[in-house]
Structures are given as structure tokens and as C-alpha cells.
Amino acid sequence: MARERLYLFDTTLRDGAQTNGVDFTLNDKIAVAKMLDELGLDYVEGGYPGANPTDTDLFATDHGFDTTFTAFGMTRRPGRSASNDPGLAALLDAKADAICFVAKTWDYHVKVALETTNEENLSSIRDSVAAAKGKGREVLVDCEHFFDGYKANPQYALACAKAAYDAGARWVVLCDTNGGTLPHEIERIVGDVVKVIPGDHVGIHAHNDTDQAVANSLAAVRAGARQIQGTLNGIGERCGNANLVSIIPTLKLKKEFADTFEINVSDDQLRALAGASRRLDDMLNRPSNRHAPYVGDSAFATKAGIHASAILKDPQTYEHVMPEAVGNRRRVLVSDQGGRSNLLSELERIGLSVERNDPRIARLLDEVKEREALGYAYEGADASFELLARRILGTVPDYFDVEQFDVNVEQRYNAVGKRVTVAMAVVKVKVGGETLISAGEGNGPVNALDVALRKDLGKYQKFIEGLKLIDYRVRILNAGTEAVTRVLIESEDETGESWTTVGVSPNIIDASFQALMDSIIYKLVRSGAKV
Ligand SMILES: [Zn+2]
């Protein structure tokens, strides 16, 4: 049986740009749009031309995307004609394939916010759709507050949606703008709407204020809607928008949806999803959510020994989908709770072949347990674990030796009389027979140490050129006088691969130094650097 086509509309760059602390530059926007285009999304909403210089610039050129690149804007203002509204004119001039209008559909908002009559609001919707159609654009209408409006005055909310459809809008999008509607309400109300407007012209735009934006989107599809709007990683105002990173794999991998619907995202594009999710977080300079469904580091991680041995025999016993399908991977956490099976499966994944009863396995297990008792946390530090395992198995070369380092923090007045804190580090490294001395400056001691350490590693320098630190986390264990510090550092290289290393010491600089060293050595091992 032919499957029905379901369309995906991404608004990361428009609604997602409303997120607290998110501020896309023009280049960011172009890069994200390109990434969404490559993921196979049907529509990418770039922004609101005329509302700010970035969005106006974005829509000043044709980017040649395959996706239907969409500009967002308001319907004509009440009391003005469509041809005499500068906002609408700017929108119609935008280099976009489609225009998505936002329109009021709750009579209360028409009266209070628009200060106009219900009838004038309906003509504004009709005129705006007609004007955009006249310019040859595909038209979508976001029905703002549709669900709250429908609960207050179903006839009027429906009349607005119908006006958009009758005027020629390709999509009438029902928005849960305040995000408070529950899945069963969504399903009932969308069911009512599709009796009046064909479901293959109806979309859903859900916000996550009850943590059910994904469920609400799926409920709308069950009721007949055929377009889902959402954002990458669910970014958006307040609690965010429907998360396309969770919705896409659900539609592709869950039988109920996969058998019934077809989306434009191919299996190959699905495998790029975890990477895209991480790239967006990188761009926003925030750590990825380890517990994100499907794509998070912990999404397919297991800790207890008994689960791990079952997973080795048959992964399906503890996994709802194959991690590789979304570009993620299985992680068996090495920790003092785990046993030999965890360790063996982790070694296998790293590619270290060891006999099951090799005595070094027991030594490694003891070492892990001993170190975890001291405060090391290997389940969160895959790279440090790999180095520890390789050291015990004797496969880590002695690349270089840090003979001495010195870190200074100084607070003083600068040239313009402002009090500043500066950190300086000097590192003495022995590479082969050669002694190299490097100095580095930073905004803090760890930063300065990192700069100095990576400044000159002689013949190994070329391997670490693309290395950068993307996250630095500090935790104080056993508070009080016996406090020790655990530092976790996440690094990334030029290929986008990332890894985490750990250091533990009563001294934060020393703990950071261990984690930094592990990160560099791990990179050299991965790059196949020879002594
Ligand atoms: Zn919204």
C-alpha cells in the first residue's frame, strides 16, 4: 500500500531564534539552513525579513537550497490595503520560495491585541494570502493561539483557518502558541478541523510547555494533520518547540508511523541526525544534552553488568532502535558497578582484542575500581578509559614528557587603570631528545596551561593543530578539608569527533593538567602518531 506523504517544516532559525541566549549571525543562519537542507527537511523557515537586519540580509539573496525556503511575516495590518502595507511589501520582496503568515484566530486576541473586528481580521487573512499567491509564492498560514481560540470560540477559529484555505493557502498550520494543550485535546480538535479543511493541508506547530510538544505533534498526525513544524534540539522560546530530532526518528523507525507515512528524510540522512544535533549545540556554544532521546551520549548507554552481558549477546534485548540508524552508538559504561562483561564489550568497541581470560583484564578491572574510589569517573570519560586500557595492555607510546610546569595568576592594574586578572603558564616539555619551553597566557590558570602545553609539541604539533576544548566541568567531591577536585574536559578535533577525559586531584590545576594531557595523548593515539 502506498504510504501517505508527511511534510516536515523546520523553524529553528525563526521560532528557535527566540530561545534565551540564542543569537544567530547571518553566517550561522546560512550554515544551519544548509545543514537542514542536507537533512532533507521539506521546509526551512529562515526568519522574518524586515524585522531585523540579519533576516533582511538573509532573504536578500537566493541561496539555491533544495528545501522550500520560507520567509515569515505578519498578515496585512487592519485598516490598510495589502498594497499599502510596508511590512507586507518587504515580505513579498524577500527571496523566498514560500511565505508563512502568522494570523490571529482567537477572537479575544483580535479584539485586545489587534483592536479590530472579527470580520476585518478575516479579510486581512484573505488579502494577504492572495497577495503572496499573486507574487507566485507558496503560502502557509500559522494560526496563532488556534487551540485556545478554538476552545473559546470554535466557529471563529475555524472561520479563520477556512479563510486561509479558501484564499489558496497550501498549508493551514494550527499553533499551540502557549504550549498548554494536551495530546488528547490536540487529537480531538485537529479531528474537528480536518472535517472542514483536508488533512493534507493542515499542519501542527506545538510548543513544549507541558513537555508534550512531540506527543502533541504525533497526536495531530494521528488525527489527520500532514505537516509537522518543529526545531532542531527543540530550541525555542520558554520551554522550546517540538523537537524534530526526536520526531524524525520516531516517524522513520516506529512501525505505526513508518508503515503509514513517508517523509523526505532518507535512511542516510537519518544517520546524519546525531551529528547535526551536535553541530547546532556547538554553534550555540553549549554542551549537548547527554540524555537527549535517540542522539544523546547516554541514549544507548548501559551500566549494570547483567544488562551489558545481554547486550553483547543481542543488542535488541535492551535497545528500542539501532543506535547506528540515527548516527549514534552503543555505550557500555565502565564503572565500579560493572563487571567483566562491560569491560570486555568496551574493549571490543575500542578495537582492542584481548582474550577473555587474559590476566591483564583483571588488572584493568582492579585499576578502574581503585581509581573510581579515588574520584575518577570513567563512564563519563571514554578517552581516559581507553588510554588506561591501552596503557595496561602496553600500546601507548611515550610521546613526550612534561618535565615541569609553572602557573601564575596575577591581579593588577592595566594600562588604562582597570583592575585585571591575568594568568601565565610556562611548560617545559621533552620531545625525543629535545627540550621545548613554551609560555601561554589565558583568562585563567587552566586556560593558560592549555595554551602553553599545546603551543609547541615539536614533531607532534601537526597532529594537535585542530584540537579544541569544547567543555570544561569541575566538581568538588567529599566536601570539607579532604575535598578532591574532579575535572572533565571535552575536546573535539577537525573531523568533529569529540571525546572526554578526566583528572582527579586535591589541586584543581593538577586535575586539569591530567585531563589536558589525556586529551592530547588520546588525539595522538587516534591520529596514529609514531614515536
Ligand atoms: Zn511558535
Short mmCIF file of C-alpha atoms and ligand atoms in Angstrom, two decimals:
data_model
loop_
_atom_site.label_atom_id
_atom_site.label_comp_id
_atom_site.label_asym_id
_atom_site.label_seq_id
_atom_site.Cartn_x
_atom_site.Cartn_y
_atom_site.Cartn_z
CA MET A 1 0.00 0.00 0.00
CA ALA A 2 1.29 3.46 -0.89
CA ARG A 3 2.30 5.45 2.12
CA GLU A 4 0.96 8.94 2.73
CA ARG A 5 3.36 11.85 2.45
CA LEU A 6 4.07 13.72 5.67
CA TYR A 7 5.88 17.06 5.44
CA LEU A 8 8.42 18.49 7.87
CA PHE A 9 8.80 22.20 8.45
CA ASP A 10 11.79 23.48 10.41
CA THR A 11 11.64 26.78 12.26
CA THR A 12 14.97 26.61 14.14
CA LEU A 13 16.03 29.88 12.53
CA ARG A 14 12.77 31.74 13.23
CA ASP A 15 10.93 30.41 16.30
CA GLY A 16 14.12 28.71 17.57
CA ALA A 17 15.92 32.05 17.36
CA GLN A 18 13.57 33.23 20.15
CA THR A 19 15.44 30.98 22.62
CA ASN A 20 17.03 32.75 25.57
CA GLY A 21 20.71 33.26 24.83
CA VAL A 22 20.49 32.27 21.16
CA ASP A 23 21.65 34.88 18.70
CA PHE A 24 22.32 33.67 15.16
CA THR A 25 24.59 35.69 12.90
CA LEU A 26 23.96 35.77 9.15
CA ASN A 27 26.68 33.15 8.61
CA ASP A 28 25.22 30.95 11.37
CA LYS A 29 21.83 31.14 9.71
CA ILE A 30 23.19 30.19 6.31
CA ALA A 31 25.17 27.29 7.82
CA VAL A 32 22.16 25.97 9.77
CA ALA A 33 19.84 26.32 6.75
CA LYS A 34 22.34 24.36 4.64
CA MET A 35 22.54 21.64 7.27
CA LEU A 36 18.71 21.40 7.47
CA ASP A 37 18.53 21.31 3.67
CA GLU A 38 21.02 18.42 3.64
CA LEU A 39 18.94 16.59 6.25
CA GLY A 40 16.05 16.50 3.77
CA LEU A 41 13.57 18.78 5.54
CA ASP A 42 10.78 19.94 3.24
CA TYR A 43 10.61 23.49 4.55
CA VAL A 44 13.19 25.67 6.27
CA GLU A 45 11.91 28.90 7.73
CA GLY A 46 14.83 31.34 7.72
CA GLY A 47 13.41 34.29 9.63
CA TYR A 48 11.36 37.43 9.42
CA PRO A 49 12.62 39.78 6.67
CA GLY A 50 12.07 43.39 7.58
CA ALA A 51 12.09 42.68 11.31
CA ASN A 52 15.89 42.88 11.76
CA PRO A 53 18.96 43.44 9.53
CA THR A 54 20.18 39.81 9.76
CA ASP A 55 16.90 38.40 8.45
CA THR A 56 16.58 41.09 5.81
CA ASP A 57 20.11 40.25 4.58
CA LEU A 58 19.38 36.53 4.67
CA PHE A 59 16.47 36.98 2.27
CA ALA A 60 18.30 39.44 0.02
CA THR A 61 20.00 36.61 -1.90
CA ASP A 62 18.85 33.35 -3.38
CA HIS A 63 20.70 30.53 -1.60
CA GLY A 64 19.77 27.81 -4.07
CA PHE A 65 18.57 25.30 -1.42
CA ASP A 66 16.55 22.23 -2.40
CA THR A 67 14.24 22.83 0.54
CA THR A 68 11.31 25.24 0.26
CA PHE A 69 13.00 28.23 1.87
CA THR A 70 10.36 30.17 3.76
CA ALA A 71 10.03 33.75 4.99
CA PHE A 72 7.85 34.53 7.99
CA GLY A 73 5.78 37.66 8.49
CA MET A 74 2.51 39.24 9.52
CA THR A 75 -0.69 39.47 7.54
CA ARG A 76 -1.59 42.99 6.39
CA ARG A 77 -2.40 45.40 9.15
CA PRO A 78 -6.05 46.13 9.88
CA GLY A 79 -7.38 49.19 8.10
CA ARG A 80 -4.72 49.09 5.36
CA SER A 81 -4.87 47.58 1.92
CA ALA A 82 -2.43 44.78 1.08
CA SER A 83 -0.74 47.02 -1.49
CA ASN A 84 -0.26 49.80 1.03
CA ASP A 85 1.42 47.90 3.88
CA PRO A 86 5.24 48.34 4.02
CA GLY A 87 5.70 45.25 6.22
CA LEU A 88 3.86 43.06 3.77
CA ALA A 89 5.72 44.65 0.85
CA ALA A 90 9.11 43.74 2.42
CA LEU A 91 7.90 40.18 2.91
CA LEU A 92 6.72 39.89 -0.69
CA ASP A 93 10.11 41.17 -1.91
CA ALA A 94 12.04 38.55 0.07
CA LYS A 95 13.89 35.92 -1.98
CA ALA A 96 11.88 33.03 -0.59
CA ASP A 97 10.03 30.10 -2.14
CA ALA A 98 7.22 30.30 0.38
CA ILE A 99 5.71 32.81 2.76
CA CYS A 100 4.37 31.83 6.14
CA PHE A 101 1.95 34.37 7.57
CA VAL A 102 1.06 34.46 11.22
CA ALA A 103 -2.60 35.29 11.79
CA LYS A 104 -4.79 35.72 14.84
CA THR A 105 -7.52 33.11 15.21
CA TRP A 106 -8.64 33.70 18.80
CA ASP A 107 -11.42 36.31 18.83
CA TYR A 108 -10.16 37.60 22.21
CA HIS A 109 -6.74 38.43 20.65
CA VAL A 110 -8.39 40.00 17.62
CA LYS A 111 -10.20 42.39 19.93
CA VAL A 112 -7.48 43.04 22.52
CA ALA A 113 -4.20 42.79 20.57
CA LEU A 114 -5.26 43.75 17.04
CA GLU A 115 -8.03 46.10 18.21
CA THR A 116 -10.08 45.28 15.18
CA THR A 117 -13.25 43.40 14.24
CA ASN A 118 -13.51 39.70 13.58
CA GLU A 119 -14.57 40.41 10.01
CA GLU A 120 -11.60 42.72 9.32
CA ASN A 121 -9.23 40.02 10.62
CA LEU A 122 -10.74 37.52 8.18
CA SER A 123 -10.28 39.92 5.25
CA SER A 124 -6.71 40.58 6.34
CA ILE A 125 -6.01 36.82 6.14
CA ARG A 126 -7.71 36.52 2.72
CA ASP A 127 -5.97 39.61 1.25
CA SER A 128 -2.51 38.63 2.49
CA VAL A 129 -2.75 35.07 1.16
CA ALA A 130 -3.99 36.41 -2.18
CA ALA A 131 -1.16 38.98 -2.36
CA ALA A 132 1.52 36.33 -1.76
CA LYS A 133 -0.11 33.91 -4.19
CA GLY A 134 -0.18 36.75 -6.72
CA LYS A 135 3.62 37.01 -6.33
CA GLY A 136 3.91 33.32 -7.16
CA ARG A 137 4.78 32.17 -3.63
CA GLU A 138 3.58 29.06 -1.87
CA VAL A 139 1.61 30.25 1.16
CA LEU A 140 1.33 28.94 4.70
CA VAL A 141 -0.75 30.49 7.45
CA ASP A 142 0.25 29.95 11.08
CA CYS A 143 -3.00 30.16 13.05
CA GLU A 144 -1.73 31.69 16.27
CA HIS A 145 -3.35 30.52 19.55
CA PHE A 146 -5.54 28.20 17.48
CA PHE A 147 -6.24 25.65 20.21
CA ASP A 148 -7.00 28.21 22.93
CA GLY A 149 -9.06 30.15 20.39
CA TYR A 150 -10.93 27.03 19.37
CA LYS A 151 -11.80 26.27 22.99
CA ALA A 152 -13.13 29.83 23.44
CA ASN A 153 -14.92 30.23 20.10
CA PRO A 154 -14.72 27.22 17.77
CA GLN A 155 -16.75 28.83 14.98
CA TYR A 156 -14.46 31.83 14.72
CA ALA A 157 -11.19 29.89 14.98
CA LEU A 158 -12.40 27.58 12.21
CA ALA A 159 -13.57 30.53 10.12
CA CYS A 160 -10.02 31.96 10.22
CA ALA A 161 -8.49 28.63 9.19
CA LYS A 162 -11.08 28.22 6.45
CA ALA A 163 -10.49 31.77 5.18
CA ALA A 164 -6.79 30.97 4.76
CA TYR A 165 -7.51 27.70 2.97
CA ASP A 166 -10.20 29.17 0.71
CA ALA A 167 -7.91 32.05 -0.26
CA GLY A 168 -5.41 29.48 -1.54
CA ALA A 169 -3.01 28.79 1.34
CA ARG A 170 -1.18 25.50 0.72
CA TRP A 171 -0.99 24.89 4.48
CA VAL A 172 -3.13 25.99 7.38
CA VAL A 173 -0.95 25.45 10.45
CA LEU A 174 -2.64 25.05 13.83
CA CYS A 175 -0.42 26.57 16.51
CA ASP A 176 -0.43 25.77 20.19
CA THR A 177 1.25 29.09 20.83
CA ASN A 178 1.08 28.99 24.64
CA GLY A 179 2.02 25.32 24.62
CA GLY A 180 -0.50 24.26 27.26
CA THR A 181 -2.74 21.98 25.20
CA LEU A 182 -2.62 18.25 25.97
CA PRO A 183 -2.31 15.42 23.38
CA HIS A 184 -5.91 14.18 23.68
CA GLU A 185 -7.21 17.74 23.19
CA ILE A 186 -4.98 18.21 20.16
CA GLU A 187 -6.23 14.96 18.65
CA ARG A 188 -9.88 15.92 19.18
CA ILE A 189 -9.56 19.48 17.85
CA VAL A 190 -7.43 18.54 14.82
CA GLY A 191 -10.05 15.83 14.15
CA ASP A 192 -12.71 18.59 14.02
CA VAL A 193 -10.60 20.79 11.73
CA VAL A 194 -9.92 18.08 9.13
CA LYS A 195 -13.68 17.71 8.64
CA VAL A 196 -13.61 21.26 7.21
CA ILE A 197 -10.11 21.50 5.70
CA PRO A 198 -8.47 18.43 4.08
CA GLY A 199 -5.82 16.99 6.40
CA ASP A 200 -3.14 17.15 3.69
CA HIS A 201 -3.44 20.94 4.01
CA VAL A 202 -3.27 21.02 7.80
CA GLY A 203 -0.10 21.43 9.86
CA ILE A 204 0.73 21.38 13.59
CA HIS A 205 3.02 23.81 15.44
CA ALA A 206 3.45 22.71 19.04
CA HIS A 207 5.29 24.32 21.95
CA ASN A 208 6.71 22.31 24.80
CA ASP A 209 5.28 23.96 27.91
CA THR A 210 3.90 20.67 29.27
CA ASP A 211 6.84 18.64 27.89
CA GLN A 212 4.50 17.12 25.31
CA ALA A 213 5.25 19.02 22.10
CA VAL A 214 6.48 15.84 20.41
CA ALA A 215 3.44 13.88 21.64
CA ASN A 216 1.15 16.72 20.53
CA SER A 217 2.68 16.71 17.05
CA LEU A 218 2.17 12.95 16.73
CA ALA A 219 -1.38 13.25 18.09
CA ALA A 220 -2.15 15.81 15.36
CA VAL A 221 -0.79 13.46 12.71
CA ARG A 222 -2.96 10.63 14.08
CA ALA A 223 -5.96 12.96 13.75
CA GLY A 224 -5.14 13.80 10.13
CA ALA A 225 -2.62 16.68 10.01
CA ARG A 226 0.11 16.16 7.42
CA GLN A 227 2.71 18.78 8.25
CA ILE A 228 4.78 18.99 11.44
CA GLN A 229 6.60 22.15 12.45
CA GLY A 230 9.47 22.00 14.90
CA THR A 231 13.09 22.88 15.60
CA LEU A 232 16.44 21.12 15.92
CA ASN A 233 17.01 20.01 19.52
CA GLY A 234 13.63 21.54 20.35
CA ILE A 235 15.10 25.00 20.83
CA GLY A 236 12.57 27.81 21.14
CA GLU A 237 11.04 30.37 23.43
CA ARG A 238 10.31 29.35 27.05
CA CYS A 239 10.37 25.54 27.11
CA GLY A 240 11.02 25.22 23.39
CA ASN A 241 9.28 23.92 20.29
CA ALA A 242 8.50 20.38 19.15
CA ASN A 243 11.88 18.64 18.79
CA LEU A 244 12.39 17.43 15.21
CA VAL A 245 15.43 15.44 16.37
CA SER A 246 13.02 13.21 18.33
CA ILE A 247 10.17 13.35 15.81
CA ILE A 248 12.15 12.35 12.70
CA PRO A 249 13.49 9.01 14.06
CA THR A 250 10.08 8.22 15.54
CA LEU A 251 8.46 8.70 12.12
CA LYS A 252 11.20 6.69 10.40
CA LEU A 253 11.75 3.88 12.89
CA LYS A 254 8.47 3.28 14.68
CA LYS A 255 6.32 0.85 12.73
CA GLU A 256 2.98 2.58 13.27
CA PHE A 257 4.28 5.73 11.58
CA ALA A 258 6.84 4.21 9.21
CA ASP A 259 4.26 1.86 7.64
CA THR A 260 1.73 4.65 7.12
CA PHE A 261 3.82 7.70 6.27
CA GLU A 262 6.67 8.67 4.05
CA ILE A 263 8.93 11.63 4.82
CA ASN A 264 11.60 13.22 2.67
CA VAL A 265 14.40 12.22 5.07
CA SER A 266 16.26 9.17 3.67
CA ASP A 267 17.93 6.47 5.77
CA ASP A 268 21.30 8.09 5.01
CA GLN A 269 20.04 11.48 6.10
CA LEU A 270 18.68 9.92 9.28
CA ARG A 271 22.18 8.67 10.07
CA ALA A 272 23.38 12.29 9.92
CA LEU A 273 20.89 13.35 12.61
CA ALA A 274 23.07 12.92 15.72
CA GLY A 275 25.86 14.88 14.04
CA ALA A 276 23.50 17.70 13.05
CA SER A 277 22.13 17.89 16.58
CA ARG A 278 25.66 18.20 17.98
CA ARG A 279 26.73 20.75 15.39
CA LEU A 280 23.86 23.03 16.35
CA ASP A 281 24.87 22.83 20.03
CA ASP A 282 28.47 23.60 19.05
CA MET A 283 27.33 26.60 17.10
CA LEU A 284 25.30 27.79 20.10
CA ASN A 285 28.36 27.10 22.26
CA ARG A 286 26.54 24.88 24.70
CA PRO A 287 27.17 21.28 25.72
CA SER A 288 24.88 18.70 24.13
CA ASN A 289 22.22 17.09 26.29
CA ARG A 290 23.68 13.66 27.16
CA HIS A 291 20.19 12.36 27.84
CA ALA A 292 18.59 13.56 24.61
CA PRO A 293 16.40 10.77 23.16
CA TYR A 294 17.94 8.96 20.15
CA VAL A 295 21.01 11.23 19.78
CA GLY A 296 22.35 11.86 23.31
CA ASP A 297 25.56 10.22 24.55
CA SER A 298 23.51 8.32 27.13
CA ALA A 299 20.64 7.36 24.80
CA PHE A 300 22.15 3.91 24.26
CA ALA A 301 24.38 3.65 27.31
CA THR A 302 24.07 0.91 29.84
CA LYS A 303 25.76 0.49 33.16
CA ALA A 304 24.78 -2.61 35.07
CA GLY A 305 26.86 -5.72 34.35
CA ILE A 306 23.91 -8.03 33.76
CA HIS A 307 22.46 -5.73 31.07
CA ALA A 308 25.82 -5.39 29.43
CA SER A 309 26.30 -9.14 29.02
CA ALA A 310 22.81 -9.44 27.49
CA ILE A 311 23.55 -6.56 25.12
CA LEU A 312 26.69 -8.28 23.93
CA LYS A 313 24.65 -11.36 23.05
CA ASP A 314 21.74 -9.49 21.46
CA PRO A 315 21.53 -5.67 21.44
CA GLN A 316 17.77 -5.72 20.84
CA THR A 317 17.23 -7.01 24.36
CA TYR A 318 17.81 -3.56 25.82
CA GLU A 319 17.55 -1.13 22.89
CA HIS A 320 14.34 0.17 21.31
CA VAL A 321 16.03 1.01 17.99
CA MET A 322 19.50 0.53 16.49
CA PRO A 323 21.74 3.42 17.65
CA GLU A 324 23.53 3.47 14.26
CA ALA A 325 20.24 4.33 12.49
CA VAL A 326 20.40 7.87 13.86
CA GLY A 327 24.20 8.17 13.81
CA ASN A 328 24.59 7.37 17.50
CA ARG A 329 26.42 4.45 19.08
CA ARG A 330 26.04 1.95 21.87
CA ARG A 331 27.98 2.72 25.03
CA VAL A 332 28.66 0.25 27.73
CA LEU A 333 29.74 2.23 30.73
CA VAL A 334 32.77 1.14 32.59
CA SER A 335 32.26 1.70 36.26
CA ASP A 336 32.75 0.05 39.60
CA GLN A 337 29.20 -1.30 39.34
CA GLY A 338 30.01 -3.13 36.15
CA GLY A 339 31.84 -6.36 35.76
CA ARG A 340 33.99 -8.11 33.22
CA SER A 341 31.28 -8.10 30.54
CA ASN A 342 31.13 -4.29 30.47
CA LEU A 343 34.86 -4.10 30.25
CA LEU A 344 35.13 -6.72 27.51
CA SER A 345 32.45 -5.17 25.37
CA GLU A 346 34.00 -1.73 25.76
CA LEU A 347 37.43 -3.10 24.77
CA GLU A 348 35.85 -4.74 21.76
CA ARG A 349 34.27 -1.45 20.70
CA ILE A 350 37.60 0.37 21.01
CA GLY A 351 39.13 -2.33 18.86
CA LEU A 352 41.46 -3.84 21.47
CA SER A 353 41.33 -7.59 21.09
CA VAL A 354 42.06 -9.40 24.31
CA GLU A 355 41.39 -12.99 25.31
CA ARG A 356 38.52 -13.35 27.79
CA ASN A 357 40.81 -14.76 30.48
CA ASP A 358 43.88 -12.64 29.81
CA PRO A 359 45.24 -11.77 33.29
CA ARG A 360 45.54 -8.13 32.21
CA ILE A 361 41.71 -7.89 32.19
CA ALA A 362 41.62 -8.47 35.93
CA ARG A 363 44.40 -5.90 36.40
CA LEU A 364 42.49 -3.34 34.34
CA LEU A 365 39.29 -4.02 36.28
CA ASP A 366 41.13 -3.57 39.60
CA GLU A 367 42.75 -0.39 38.36
CA VAL A 368 39.38 1.06 37.25
CA LYS A 369 37.80 0.22 40.60
CA GLU A 370 40.72 1.67 42.54
CA ARG A 371 40.70 4.87 40.54
CA GLU A 372 36.93 5.29 40.72
CA ALA A 373 37.24 5.02 44.50
CA LEU A 374 39.65 7.97 44.32
CA GLY A 375 37.09 10.01 42.38
CA TYR A 376 37.78 9.22 38.71
CA ALA A 377 34.60 8.75 36.68
CA TYR A 378 35.31 6.67 33.59
CA GLU A 379 31.71 6.32 32.48
CA GLY A 380 31.82 9.98 31.56
CA ALA A 381 35.37 9.90 30.23
CA ASP A 382 35.62 7.47 27.34
CA ALA A 383 39.01 8.71 26.17
CA SER A 384 40.70 8.45 29.58
CA PHE A 385 39.33 4.93 29.90
CA GLU A 386 40.71 3.99 26.51
CA LEU A 387 44.14 5.33 27.43
CA LEU A 388 44.11 3.48 30.74
CA ALA A 389 43.20 0.25 28.96
CA ARG A 390 45.84 0.79 26.27
CA ARG A 391 48.48 1.54 28.91
CA ILE A 392 47.80 -1.65 30.80
CA LEU A 393 47.88 -3.56 27.50
CA GLY A 394 51.12 -1.77 26.66
CA THR A 395 50.11 0.06 23.48
CA VAL A 396 50.54 3.75 24.38
CA PRO A 397 53.89 5.18 23.22
CA ASP A 398 55.81 7.65 25.40
CA TYR A 399 55.33 10.58 23.06
CA PHE A 400 56.63 13.31 25.31
CA ASP A 401 57.38 14.13 28.88
CA VAL A 402 56.33 17.28 30.72
CA GLU A 403 59.36 17.91 32.93
CA GLN A 404 57.99 20.97 34.66
CA PHE A 405 55.22 23.50 34.55
CA ASP A 406 54.61 26.72 36.30
CA VAL A 407 51.35 28.68 36.50
CA ASN A 408 50.97 32.21 37.79
CA VAL A 409 47.88 34.23 38.46
CA GLU A 410 48.29 37.93 38.89
CA GLN A 411 45.83 40.69 39.68
CA ARG A 412 46.98 44.20 38.78
CA TYR A 413 46.01 47.49 37.15
CA ASN A 414 46.31 47.55 33.38
CA ALA A 415 47.42 50.48 31.19
CA VAL A 416 44.04 52.19 31.46
CA GLY A 417 43.84 51.80 35.22
CA LYS A 418 41.38 48.92 35.24
CA ARG A 419 41.90 46.01 37.63
CA VAL A 420 42.50 42.81 35.67
CA THR A 421 43.39 39.23 36.46
CA VAL A 422 45.86 37.54 34.11
CA ALA A 423 47.20 34.02 34.12
CA MET A 424 50.55 32.91 32.69
CA ALA A 425 51.89 29.42 32.29
CA VAL A 426 55.31 28.09 31.31
CA VAL A 427 55.72 24.46 30.32
CA LYS A 428 58.96 22.54 29.81
CA VAL A 429 58.43 19.51 27.58
CA LYS A 430 60.89 16.87 26.44
CA VAL A 431 60.11 15.52 22.95
CA GLY A 432 62.61 12.90 21.78
CA GLY A 433 65.99 14.31 22.84
CA GLU A 434 64.80 17.90 22.56
CA THR A 435 63.64 20.17 25.38
CA LEU A 436 60.98 22.70 24.41
CA ILE A 437 59.87 25.59 26.58
CA SER A 438 56.57 27.34 25.84
CA ALA A 439 54.69 30.11 27.58
CA GLY A 440 50.99 30.84 27.34
CA GLU A 441 48.61 33.48 28.58
CA GLY A 442 44.97 32.91 29.41
CA ASN A 443 41.91 34.26 31.15
CA GLY A 444 42.53 31.71 33.90
CA PRO A 445 45.28 29.31 35.00
CA VAL A 446 43.86 26.26 33.23
CA ASN A 447 43.38 28.18 30.00
CA ALA A 448 46.97 29.48 30.21
CA LEU A 449 48.30 25.98 30.90
CA ASP A 450 46.35 24.59 27.96
CA VAL A 451 47.68 27.30 25.64
CA ALA A 452 51.28 26.71 26.75
CA LEU A 453 51.02 22.92 26.60
CA ARG A 454 49.66 22.91 23.06
CA LYS A 455 51.90 25.66 21.71
CA ASP A 456 54.86 23.53 20.73
CA LEU A 457 54.96 19.76 20.82
CA GLY A 458 57.70 19.57 18.19
CA LYS A 459 57.11 16.83 15.65
CA TYR A 460 53.65 16.08 17.14
CA GLN A 461 52.38 19.61 16.72
CA LYS A 462 50.76 18.85 13.37
CA PHE A 463 48.52 16.20 14.96
CA ILE A 464 47.04 18.56 17.55
CA GLU A 465 46.55 21.66 15.39
CA GLY A 466 42.78 21.02 15.01
CA LEU A 467 42.25 20.13 18.68
CA LYS A 468 39.97 22.37 20.70
CA LEU A 469 38.36 22.23 24.13
CA ILE A 470 34.59 22.47 23.98
CA ASP A 471 33.57 21.89 27.59
CA TYR A 472 35.25 22.04 30.99
CA ARG A 473 33.45 20.80 34.07
CA VAL A 474 34.67 20.88 37.65
CA ARG A 475 33.18 19.02 40.54
CA ILE A 476 34.32 19.04 44.16
CA LEU A 477 33.98 15.59 45.78
CA ASN A 478 33.76 14.89 49.54
CA ALA A 479 33.25 18.47 50.63
CA GLY A 480 35.31 19.68 53.58
CA THR A 481 39.01 19.57 54.26
CA GLU A 482 39.55 16.32 52.36
CA ALA A 483 37.98 17.73 49.21
CA VAL A 484 39.28 16.44 45.89
CA THR A 485 38.54 18.01 42.55
CA ARG A 486 37.35 16.09 39.53
CA VAL A 487 37.80 17.79 36.17
CA LEU A 488 36.13 16.56 32.99
CA ILE A 489 37.29 18.04 29.72
CA GLU A 490 35.53 17.52 26.42
CA SER A 491 37.66 18.01 23.32
CA GLU A 492 36.96 17.96 19.63
CA ASP A 493 39.14 17.66 16.54
CA GLU A 494 38.90 18.97 12.98
CA THR A 495 36.77 15.98 11.93
CA GLY A 496 34.10 16.80 14.51
CA GLU A 497 34.93 13.74 16.64
CA SER A 498 34.68 14.53 20.35
CA TRP A 499 35.97 12.76 23.46
CA THR A 500 36.06 13.31 27.20
CA THR A 501 38.97 12.97 29.60
CA VAL A 502 39.15 13.07 33.39
CA GLY A 503 41.61 14.20 36.02
CA VAL A 504 41.38 13.99 39.82
CA SER A 505 43.49 15.70 42.45
CA PRO A 506 43.16 17.79 45.62
CA ASN A 507 44.56 20.56 43.40
CA ILE A 508 42.38 21.87 40.58
CA ILE A 509 45.35 22.78 38.36
CA ASP A 510 46.80 19.31 38.73
CA ALA A 511 43.43 17.66 37.98
CA SER A 512 43.02 19.87 34.92
CA PHE A 513 46.57 19.08 33.80
CA GLN A 514 45.88 15.32 33.90
CA ALA A 515 42.73 15.75 31.83
CA LEU A 516 44.50 18.02 29.33
CA MET A 517 47.39 15.54 28.98
CA ASP A 518 45.00 12.64 28.42
CA SER A 519 43.19 14.63 25.75
CA ILE A 520 46.38 15.38 23.83
CA ILE A 521 47.74 11.86 24.12
CA TYR A 522 44.40 10.39 23.09
CA LYS A 523 44.44 12.58 19.98
CA LEU A 524 47.98 11.41 19.14
CA VAL A 525 46.96 7.75 19.56
CA ARG A 526 43.87 8.27 17.37
CA SER A 527 45.95 10.00 14.72
CA GLY A 528 48.40 7.13 14.65
CA ALA A 529 51.35 9.35 15.65
CA LYS A 530 54.57 7.36 15.84
CA VAL A 531 57.43 7.89 18.30
ZN ZN B 1 5.82 29.20 17.88
#
